Amino acid sequence: MNDIRPRRDEAGVKPRSLGVVFRNLRVVGLGAIASYQPTLGSILNPLNIVGKIKNVRHPPIRDILSGFEGVVRPGEMIRTFMTSCPTTSNSNVHPVVLGRPGSGCTTLLKTLANQRKEFYSVEGDVHYDSLSPQEMRANFRGDIRYCPEDDVHFPTLTVDQTLTFAAASRTPLQRLGATRRQFAHVLTQALLAVFGLRHAKNTPIGDAVIRGVSGGEKKRVSITEALASRSPIGVWDK
Ligand SMILES: Nc1ncnc2c1ncn2[C@@H]1O[C@H](COP(=O)(O)OP(=O)(O)O)[C@@H](O)[C@H]1O
Ligand SMILES: [Mg+2]
């Protein structure tokens, strides 16, 4: 790995970087509506029909986040503290997202990771350097990676297969003379070594039924898999 960096600089390959700024961020979700399994009686009940029409005209929305602002510069690693009732904090020194369950940590991270589909609406300014979220979604989707809290993998693939696939799915154009396959191989080997997974290389990931790697190793596979995609922005929901 050590000899790659000087060779990369020599070849004039610039490492890519990206930052994100956000201001007046407001995320609205659909509020909890008591929904029961429909029956023939409830479908035909006129009271329910009136309620449905009301819901369509005035959906029961609620703010999950409001008034958030912040900046993450390229190369910076931040963690954000979040209180149970979100207020704007002006601490620009050590922002850390930590909050009690349900306070909206995942919502903030998903919004910054540009995964907005599940929310009713997202208002406010978010910029990825000079790019808007729409441009990011259209052209640079792979440059922001959201790593979810739970580890979802194909249980029958081995650690090596999982990582090689992740690495091969996003190889760069300039590879210092290596083929795409070689690049993915070298990257996988380096990551396996860094995260202490070499001994588990040929072990299946496993799940509740198939015996596989340990819980800690599985978490490390998730982290390594995310890093293998080489995105400039990584969002870690842990
Ligand atoms: N798409 C959504 N629509 C409506 N409410 C949502 C949506 N996503 C999350 N919520 C609610 O917003 C609150 C914050 O959720 P979340 O960000 O997942 O919290 P956490 O801090 O535990 O990660 C929760 O009360 C959750 O039920
Ligand atoms: Mg969460």
CSV table of C-alpha atoms and ligand atoms in Angstrom, one decimal:
chain,number,residue,atom,x,y,z
A,1,MET,CA,0.0,0.0,0.0
A,2,ASN,CA,2.9,2.3,0.9
A,3,ASP,CA,4.3,2.3,-2.6
A,4,ILE,CA,1.0,3.0,-4.2
A,5,ARG,CA,0.7,6.6,-3.0
A,6,PRO,CA,4.0,7.9,-4.4
A,7,ARG,CA,3.3,6.1,-7.7
A,8,ARG,CA,-0.2,7.6,-7.8
A,9,ASP,CA,1.2,11.1,-7.2
A,10,GLU,CA,3.9,10.6,-9.8
A,11,ALA,CA,1.3,9.6,-12.4
A,12,GLY,CA,-0.7,12.7,-11.5
A,13,VAL,CA,-3.8,11.0,-10.3
A,14,LYS,CA,-5.6,13.2,-7.9
A,15,PRO,CA,-7.5,11.6,-5.1
A,16,ARG,CA,-11.1,12.7,-5.2
A,17,SER,CA,-12.7,14.5,-2.4
A,18,LEU,CA,-16.1,15.9,-1.5
A,19,GLY,CA,-17.6,17.9,1.3
A,20,VAL,CA,-21.2,18.6,2.4
A,21,VAL,CA,-22.9,21.7,3.8
A,22,PHE,CA,-26.5,22.0,5.0
A,23,ARG,CA,-28.6,24.8,6.4
A,24,ASN,CA,-32.2,25.1,7.6
A,25,LEU,CA,-32.6,21.4,7.1
A,26,ARG,CA,-36.1,20.3,7.8
A,27,VAL,CA,-37.3,16.7,7.3
A,28,VAL,CA,-40.9,15.9,7.3
A,29,GLY,CA,-42.3,12.4,7.8
A,30,LEU,CA,-45.8,11.1,7.6
A,31,GLY,CA,-47.1,10.9,11.1
A,32,ALA,CA,-48.3,7.7,12.7
A,33,ILE,CA,-51.8,6.9,11.5
A,34,ALA,CA,-53.5,4.1,13.2
A,35,SER,CA,-54.0,1.7,10.3
A,36,TYR,CA,-56.0,-1.5,10.7
A,37,GLN,CA,-56.2,-4.4,8.3
A,38,PRO,CA,-59.1,-3.5,6.0
A,39,THR,CA,-62.1,-5.7,6.0
A,40,LEU,CA,-65.2,-5.7,3.7
A,41,GLY,CA,-67.1,-3.9,6.5
A,42,SER,CA,-64.4,-1.2,6.9
A,43,ILE,CA,-64.0,-0.6,3.2
A,44,LEU,CA,-67.7,0.0,2.7
A,45,ASN,CA,-68.0,2.1,5.9
A,46,PRO,CA,-68.8,5.7,4.8
A,47,LEU,CA,-67.1,7.1,7.9
A,48,ASN,CA,-63.8,5.5,6.9
A,49,ILE,CA,-64.1,6.8,3.3
A,50,VAL,CA,-64.5,10.3,4.6
A,51,GLY,CA,-61.4,9.8,6.8
A,52,LYS,CA,-59.4,8.6,3.8
A,53,ILE,CA,-60.4,11.6,1.7
A,54,LYS,CA,-59.4,13.8,4.6
A,55,ASN,CA,-56.0,12.1,4.8
A,56,VAL,CA,-55.3,12.6,1.1
A,57,ARG,CA,-56.2,16.3,1.4
A,58,HIS,CA,-54.3,17.0,4.7
A,59,PRO,CA,-51.8,14.2,5.3
A,60,PRO,CA,-50.9,13.8,8.9
A,61,ILE,CA,-47.3,15.1,8.6
A,62,ARG,CA,-44.8,15.8,11.4
A,63,ASP,CA,-41.3,17.3,11.6
A,64,ILE,CA,-38.7,14.7,12.3
A,65,LEU,CA,-35.9,17.3,12.1
A,66,SER,CA,-35.9,21.0,11.9
A,67,GLY,CA,-33.4,23.8,11.8
A,68,PHE,CA,-30.3,21.7,11.3
A,69,GLU,CA,-27.1,23.3,9.9
A,70,GLY,CA,-23.6,22.1,9.6
A,71,VAL,CA,-20.5,21.6,7.4
A,72,VAL,CA,-18.3,18.7,6.8
A,73,ARG,CA,-15.1,19.6,4.9
A,74,PRO,CA,-13.3,17.1,2.6
A,75,GLY,CA,-11.1,14.9,4.7
A,76,GLU,CA,-12.9,15.6,7.9
A,77,MET,CA,-14.5,13.0,10.1
A,78,ILE,CA,-17.4,14.2,12.2
A,79,ARG,CA,-19.6,12.8,14.8
A,80,THR,CA,-22.7,14.7,15.8
A,81,PHE,CA,-24.5,15.0,19.1
A,82,MET,CA,-28.2,15.3,19.0
A,83,THR,CA,-30.4,16.1,21.9
A,84,SER,CA,-33.9,14.5,22.1
A,85,CYS,CA,-35.5,17.7,21.0
A,86,PRO,CA,-33.5,18.9,18.0
A,87,THR,CA,-32.2,22.5,18.3
A,88,THR,CA,-29.5,24.0,16.3
A,89,SER,CA,-26.2,23.7,18.0
A,90,ASN,CA,-23.5,26.1,17.0
A,91,SER,CA,-20.6,23.9,18.1
A,92,ASN,CA,-18.4,23.9,15.1
A,93,VAL,CA,-15.6,22.2,16.9
A,94,HIS,CA,-16.7,18.6,17.6
A,95,PRO,CA,-20.0,18.0,16.1
A,96,VAL,CA,-21.1,14.4,17.0
A,97,VAL,CA,-24.4,12.8,16.1
A,98,LEU,CA,-25.5,10.9,19.2
A,99,GLY,CA,-29.1,10.8,20.3
A,100,ARG,CA,-31.5,8.5,22.1
A,101,PRO,CA,-33.3,6.0,19.9
A,102,GLY,CA,-36.0,7.7,17.9
A,103,SER,CA,-34.4,11.2,18.0
A,104,GLY,CA,-33.7,11.2,14.3
A,105,CYS,CA,-30.0,10.2,13.9
A,106,THR,CA,-30.8,7.9,11.1
A,107,THR,CA,-33.0,10.5,9.5
A,108,LEU,CA,-30.2,13.1,9.5
A,109,LEU,CA,-27.7,10.6,8.2
A,110,LYS,CA,-30.0,9.4,5.5
A,111,THR,CA,-30.8,12.9,4.4
A,112,LEU,CA,-27.1,13.8,4.2
A,113,ALA,CA,-26.5,10.5,2.3
A,114,ASN,CA,-29.1,11.8,-0.2
A,115,GLN,CA,-31.5,8.9,0.5
A,116,ARG,CA,-34.7,11.0,0.8
A,117,LYS,CA,-37.3,8.8,-0.8
A,118,GLU,CA,-38.8,7.5,2.4
A,119,PHE,CA,-39.6,11.0,3.8
A,120,TYR,CA,-42.6,13.1,3.0
A,121,SER,CA,-40.4,16.1,2.2
A,122,VAL,CA,-36.9,17.5,2.8
A,123,GLU,CA,-36.6,21.3,2.9
A,124,GLY,CA,-33.6,23.5,3.2
A,125,ASP,CA,-30.2,23.7,1.5
A,126,VAL,CA,-27.9,20.8,1.1
A,127,HIS,CA,-24.8,21.1,-1.1
A,128,TYR,CA,-22.1,18.6,-2.0
A,129,ASP,CA,-19.3,21.1,-2.9
A,130,SER,CA,-20.9,22.8,-5.8
A,131,LEU,CA,-23.4,20.1,-6.6
A,132,SER,CA,-27.0,19.9,-5.6
A,133,PRO,CA,-28.6,16.7,-4.2
A,134,GLN,CA,-30.5,16.3,-7.5
A,135,GLU,CA,-27.2,16.5,-9.5
A,136,MET,CA,-25.6,14.0,-7.1
A,137,ARG,CA,-28.5,11.6,-7.5
A,138,ALA,CA,-28.5,11.9,-11.3
A,139,ASN,CA,-24.7,11.7,-11.9
A,140,PHE,CA,-22.7,10.8,-8.8
A,141,ARG,CA,-24.9,8.4,-6.9
A,142,GLY,CA,-21.9,6.2,-6.0
A,143,ASP,CA,-20.0,9.0,-4.4
A,144,ILE,CA,-22.1,9.0,-1.2
A,145,ARG,CA,-22.4,5.8,0.6
A,146,TYR,CA,-24.8,5.1,3.5
A,147,CYS,CA,-23.7,2.2,5.7
A,148,PRO,CA,-26.8,1.0,7.6
A,149,GLU,CA,-26.8,-0.1,11.2
A,150,ASP,CA,-27.5,-3.8,10.5
A,151,ASP,CA,-25.2,-6.0,8.4
A,152,VAL,CA,-27.0,-7.3,5.4
A,153,HIS,CA,-25.0,-9.7,3.2
A,154,PHE,CA,-25.4,-12.8,1.1
A,155,PRO,CA,-25.0,-15.5,3.7
A,156,THR,CA,-23.5,-18.1,1.3
A,157,LEU,CA,-20.8,-15.9,-0.1
A,158,THR,CA,-17.4,-16.0,1.5
A,159,VAL,CA,-15.7,-12.9,3.0
A,160,ASP,CA,-13.3,-12.8,0.1
A,161,GLN,CA,-16.1,-13.1,-2.6
A,162,THR,CA,-18.1,-10.4,-0.9
A,163,LEU,CA,-15.3,-7.9,-0.8
A,164,THR,CA,-14.0,-8.7,-4.2
A,165,PHE,CA,-17.4,-8.0,-5.7
A,166,ALA,CA,-17.7,-4.7,-3.8
A,167,ALA,CA,-14.2,-3.7,-5.0
A,168,ALA,CA,-14.8,-4.8,-8.6
A,169,SER,CA,-18.0,-2.8,-8.8
A,170,ARG,CA,-16.3,0.6,-8.6
A,171,THR,CA,-12.8,0.4,-10.0
A,172,PRO,CA,-11.4,3.8,-11.1
A,173,LEU,CA,-10.5,4.7,-14.7
A,174,GLN,CA,-6.8,5.4,-13.8
A,175,ARG,CA,-5.4,2.3,-12.2
A,176,LEU,CA,-1.6,2.7,-12.6
A,177,GLY,CA,-1.4,0.1,-15.3
A,178,ALA,CA,-3.3,-2.6,-13.4
A,179,THR,CA,-6.4,-4.3,-15.0
A,180,ARG,CA,-9.7,-3.8,-13.2
A,181,ARG,CA,-9.5,-7.3,-11.9
A,182,GLN,CA,-6.0,-6.8,-10.5
A,183,PHE,CA,-7.0,-3.5,-8.9
A,184,ALA,CA,-9.9,-5.1,-7.2
A,185,HIS,CA,-7.7,-8.0,-6.0
A,186,VAL,CA,-5.0,-5.7,-4.5
A,187,LEU,CA,-7.6,-3.5,-2.9
A,188,THR,CA,-9.4,-6.5,-1.4
A,189,GLN,CA,-6.1,-8.0,0.0
A,190,ALA,CA,-5.1,-4.7,1.5
A,191,LEU,CA,-8.5,-4.2,3.2
A,192,LEU,CA,-8.5,-7.8,4.5
A,193,ALA,CA,-5.1,-7.2,6.1
A,194,VAL,CA,-6.0,-3.9,7.6
A,195,PHE,CA,-9.2,-5.2,9.2
A,196,GLY,CA,-7.7,-8.4,10.4
A,197,LEU,CA,-9.9,-10.6,8.3
A,198,ARG,CA,-7.3,-12.6,6.5
A,199,HIS,CA,-7.9,-15.8,8.5
A,200,ALA,CA,-11.6,-15.6,7.8
A,201,LYS,CA,-11.1,-15.0,4.1
A,202,ASN,CA,-12.8,-18.2,2.9
A,203,THR,CA,-15.4,-18.4,5.6
A,204,PRO,CA,-19.0,-17.9,4.5
A,205,ILE,CA,-20.7,-14.8,5.9
A,206,GLY,CA,-23.5,-16.9,7.3
A,207,ASP,CA,-26.8,-16.0,8.8
A,208,ALA,CA,-29.2,-17.4,11.4
A,209,VAL,CA,-29.2,-20.8,9.6
A,210,ILE,CA,-25.8,-21.0,7.9
A,211,ARG,CA,-22.9,-21.0,10.3
A,212,GLY,CA,-20.5,-18.2,9.3
A,213,VAL,CA,-18.1,-15.5,10.6
A,214,SER,CA,-18.5,-14.1,14.1
A,215,GLY,CA,-20.6,-11.0,14.9
A,216,GLY,CA,-17.5,-8.8,15.2
A,217,GLU,CA,-16.1,-10.1,12.0
A,218,LYS,CA,-19.4,-9.5,10.2
A,219,LYS,CA,-19.4,-5.9,11.3
A,220,ARG,CA,-15.8,-5.5,10.0
A,221,VAL,CA,-16.9,-7.1,6.7
A,222,SER,CA,-19.6,-4.4,6.4
A,223,ILE,CA,-17.1,-1.7,7.1
A,224,THR,CA,-14.6,-3.1,4.7
A,225,GLU,CA,-17.3,-3.6,2.0
A,226,ALA,CA,-18.3,0.0,2.3
A,227,LEU,CA,-14.7,1.2,2.1
A,228,ALA,CA,-14.1,-1.0,-1.0
A,229,SER,CA,-16.6,1.2,-2.9
A,230,ARG,CA,-14.1,4.1,-2.5
A,231,SER,CA,-16.8,6.8,-2.2
A,232,PRO,CA,-15.6,10.3,-1.1
A,233,ILE,CA,-18.4,10.6,1.4
A,234,GLY,CA,-19.2,7.8,3.8
A,235,VAL,CA,-22.1,8.0,6.2
A,236,TRP,CA,-22.0,5.5,9.0
A,237,ASP,CA,-25.1,4.7,11.0
A,238,LYS,CA,-23.9,2.6,13.9
B,1,LIG,N1,-40.2,8.0,6.7
B,1,LIG,C1,-40.7,8.3,7.9
B,1,LIG,N2,-41.9,8.8,8.0
B,1,LIG,C2,-42.4,9.1,9.2
B,1,LIG,N3,-41.7,9.1,10.4
B,1,LIG,C3,-40.5,8.6,10.3
B,1,LIG,C4,-39.9,8.1,9.1
B,1,LIG,N4,-38.6,7.7,9.3
B,1,LIG,C5,-38.4,7.8,10.6
B,1,LIG,N5,-39.5,8.3,11.3
B,1,LIG,C6,-39.7,8.6,12.7
B,1,LIG,O1,-38.8,9.6,13.0
B,1,LIG,C7,-38.2,9.4,14.3
B,1,LIG,C8,-36.7,9.3,14.2
B,1,LIG,O2,-36.3,8.2,13.5
B,1,LIG,P1,-34.8,7.7,13.3
B,1,LIG,O3,-34.1,8.8,12.5
B,1,LIG,O4,-34.8,6.4,12.7
B,1,LIG,O5,-34.2,7.7,14.8
B,1,LIG,P2,-32.9,7.2,15.4
B,1,LIG,O6,-32.3,8.4,16.1
B,1,LIG,O7,-33.2,6.1,16.3
B,1,LIG,O8,-32.0,6.7,14.3
B,1,LIG,C9,-38.8,8.1,14.8
B,1,LIG,O9,-39.9,8.5,15.7
B,1,LIG,C10,-39.3,7.4,13.6
B,1,LIG,O10,-40.4,6.7,13.9
B,2,MG,MG,-31.1,4.9,13.9
